[in-house]
Amino acid sequence: MTERLRDDLDRFADEHGYTGRSEVIREACQSLLEEYRETEEAERPVVGTVTAVFGYDEPAIERRMMDIRHEFEDSIRSNSHNCLADNEGCVESFVVEASYAEVLRFIGTVRGADESVSVEYTAVPVDLIREEIAQA
């Protein structure tokens, strides 16, 4: 764990009333495990958006994102890479369509690209999208 991450965890713990970084880590781990727990919905088709933010001019991360694009090319419907103003960082955006389990695997792979990559995502079941369109 980098010193910066330890400092961020300590600051977060102080600001949010945790007893220390280990309590923050425990809660984060429980949340992550719950997110990936197998459910009856694992094979349900979903459409997901995945956004990864990382430092500007990070060739190793950019190469890893390219590898991820190739690994998941059957699931990726759209992808874009954008640099933030003043070279503050890069944003890699994906639209993926696959089973919920496969989308979670994709998200985990993007998160694992580098510890400095910040990832946010959404996942919406395809059948719910179809129902909303039919009702419109």
Short mmCIF file of C-alpha atoms in Angstrom, two decimals:
data_model
loop_
_atom_site.label_atom_id
_atom_site.label_comp_id
_atom_site.label_asym_id
_atom_site.label_seq_id
_atom_site.Cartn_x
_atom_site.Cartn_y
_atom_site.Cartn_z
CA MET A 1 0.00 0.00 0.00
CA THR A 2 1.42 3.36 -0.96
CA GLU A 3 2.04 6.02 1.66
CA ARG A 4 -0.46 8.29 -0.10
CA LEU A 5 -3.17 5.62 0.11
CA ARG A 6 -2.46 5.05 3.82
CA ASP A 7 -2.68 8.81 4.45
CA ASP A 8 -5.93 9.04 2.48
CA LEU A 9 -7.41 6.13 4.48
CA ASP A 10 -6.36 7.70 7.79
CA ARG A 11 -7.85 11.05 6.79
CA PHE A 12 -11.07 9.35 5.61
CA ALA A 13 -11.32 7.42 8.89
CA ASP A 14 -10.91 10.62 10.92
CA GLU A 15 -13.40 12.61 8.84
CA HIS A 16 -16.09 9.91 8.90
CA GLY A 17 -15.89 8.67 12.47
CA TYR A 18 -14.12 5.36 11.93
CA THR A 19 -11.82 4.05 14.64
CA GLY A 20 -8.99 3.67 12.14
CA ARG A 21 -7.90 2.60 8.68
CA SER A 22 -8.45 -1.11 9.40
CA GLU A 23 -12.16 -0.46 10.01
CA VAL A 24 -12.38 1.44 6.70
CA ILE A 25 -10.60 -1.40 4.89
CA ARG A 26 -12.84 -4.03 6.51
CA GLU A 27 -16.00 -2.19 5.46
CA ALA A 28 -14.66 -1.63 1.94
CA CYS A 29 -13.77 -5.31 1.62
CA GLN A 30 -17.23 -6.39 2.79
CA SER A 31 -18.83 -4.04 0.30
CA LEU A 32 -16.65 -5.27 -2.56
CA LEU A 33 -17.28 -8.93 -1.73
CA GLU A 34 -21.03 -8.31 -1.51
CA GLU A 35 -20.91 -6.59 -4.90
CA TYR A 36 -19.31 -9.65 -6.48
CA ARG A 37 -21.27 -12.32 -4.61
CA GLU A 38 -22.88 -14.81 -6.97
CA THR A 39 -26.61 -14.31 -7.34
CA GLU A 40 -29.43 -15.72 -9.40
CA GLU A 41 -28.90 -12.66 -11.58
CA ALA A 42 -25.35 -13.62 -12.65
CA GLU A 43 -26.36 -14.64 -16.18
CA ARG A 44 -28.89 -11.83 -16.65
CA PRO A 45 -27.84 -9.64 -19.61
CA VAL A 46 -26.96 -6.08 -18.63
CA VAL A 47 -25.68 -2.92 -20.25
CA GLY A 48 -22.99 -1.23 -18.23
CA THR A 49 -21.03 1.99 -18.31
CA VAL A 50 -17.55 1.88 -16.85
CA THR A 51 -15.41 4.97 -16.32
CA ALA A 52 -11.76 4.73 -15.34
CA VAL A 53 -9.76 7.82 -14.34
CA PHE A 54 -5.97 7.76 -14.09
CA GLY A 55 -2.93 9.98 -14.37
CA TYR A 56 -1.90 11.70 -17.57
CA ASP A 57 1.02 10.22 -19.53
CA GLU A 58 0.89 6.78 -17.89
CA PRO A 59 1.95 4.52 -20.79
CA ALA A 60 1.82 1.32 -18.72
CA ILE A 61 -1.82 1.97 -17.75
CA GLU A 62 -2.75 2.97 -21.29
CA ARG A 63 -1.19 -0.28 -22.60
CA ARG A 64 -3.13 -2.24 -19.99
CA MET A 65 -6.37 -0.53 -21.10
CA MET A 66 -5.59 -1.56 -24.68
CA ASP A 67 -5.04 -5.16 -23.52
CA ILE A 68 -8.37 -5.03 -21.66
CA ARG A 69 -10.12 -3.76 -24.80
CA HIS A 70 -8.81 -6.77 -26.71
CA GLU A 71 -9.63 -9.23 -23.94
CA PHE A 72 -13.25 -8.06 -23.70
CA GLU A 73 -13.84 -7.05 -27.33
CA ASP A 74 -16.96 -9.24 -27.57
CA SER A 75 -18.61 -7.33 -24.73
CA ILE A 76 -17.47 -3.75 -25.44
CA ARG A 77 -19.97 -1.77 -27.49
CA SER A 78 -18.21 1.59 -27.22
CA ASN A 79 -14.95 2.98 -25.85
CA SER A 80 -13.37 6.41 -25.68
CA HIS A 81 -10.21 7.88 -24.23
CA ASN A 82 -10.15 11.54 -23.22
CA CYS A 83 -7.48 13.71 -21.66
CA LEU A 84 -8.60 16.20 -19.04
CA ALA A 85 -7.79 19.89 -19.36
CA ASP A 86 -4.25 20.93 -18.46
CA ASN A 87 -3.14 17.28 -18.57
CA GLU A 88 -4.78 16.66 -15.17
CA GLY A 89 -5.48 13.04 -16.05
CA CYS A 90 -7.14 10.67 -18.47
CA VAL A 91 -10.65 9.22 -18.62
CA GLU A 92 -11.31 5.87 -20.28
CA SER A 93 -15.04 5.23 -20.83
CA PHE A 94 -16.63 1.94 -21.83
CA VAL A 95 -20.13 0.78 -22.68
CA VAL A 96 -20.34 -2.98 -22.22
CA GLU A 97 -23.12 -5.50 -22.84
CA ALA A 98 -22.85 -9.00 -21.42
CA SER A 99 -24.06 -11.15 -18.56
CA TYR A 100 -23.92 -9.46 -15.18
CA ALA A 101 -21.15 -11.86 -14.12
CA GLU A 102 -19.07 -10.95 -17.19
CA VAL A 103 -19.60 -7.21 -16.65
CA LEU A 104 -18.42 -7.62 -13.04
CA ARG A 105 -15.37 -9.51 -14.31
CA PHE A 106 -14.68 -6.63 -16.73
CA ILE A 107 -14.99 -4.07 -13.92
CA GLY A 108 -12.62 -6.08 -11.73
CA THR A 109 -10.10 -6.27 -14.55
CA VAL A 110 -10.22 -2.50 -15.11
CA ARG A 111 -9.87 -1.89 -11.36
CA GLY A 112 -6.87 -4.20 -11.33
CA ALA A 113 -5.09 -2.31 -14.12
CA ASP A 114 -3.20 -0.21 -11.56
CA GLU A 115 -3.80 0.87 -7.96
CA SER A 116 -4.03 4.49 -9.11
CA VAL A 117 -7.02 3.80 -11.42
CA SER A 118 -10.33 5.06 -10.03
CA VAL A 119 -13.36 3.21 -11.41
CA GLU A 120 -17.08 4.01 -11.33
CA TYR A 121 -19.80 2.02 -13.09
CA THR A 122 -23.48 1.43 -13.65
CA ALA A 123 -25.23 -1.76 -14.77
CA VAL A 124 -28.81 -1.93 -16.01
CA PRO A 125 -30.57 -5.17 -16.95
CA VAL A 126 -31.37 -5.26 -20.67
CA ASP A 127 -34.92 -6.48 -20.06
CA LEU A 128 -35.64 -3.37 -17.94
CA ILE A 129 -34.44 -1.15 -20.79
CA ARG A 130 -36.72 -2.97 -23.21
CA GLU A 131 -39.70 -2.55 -20.81
CA GLU A 132 -39.07 1.20 -20.49
CA ILE A 133 -38.84 1.60 -24.27
CA ALA A 134 -42.08 -0.37 -24.74
CA GLN A 135 -43.89 1.85 -22.22
CA ALA A 136 -42.71 5.10 -23.86
#
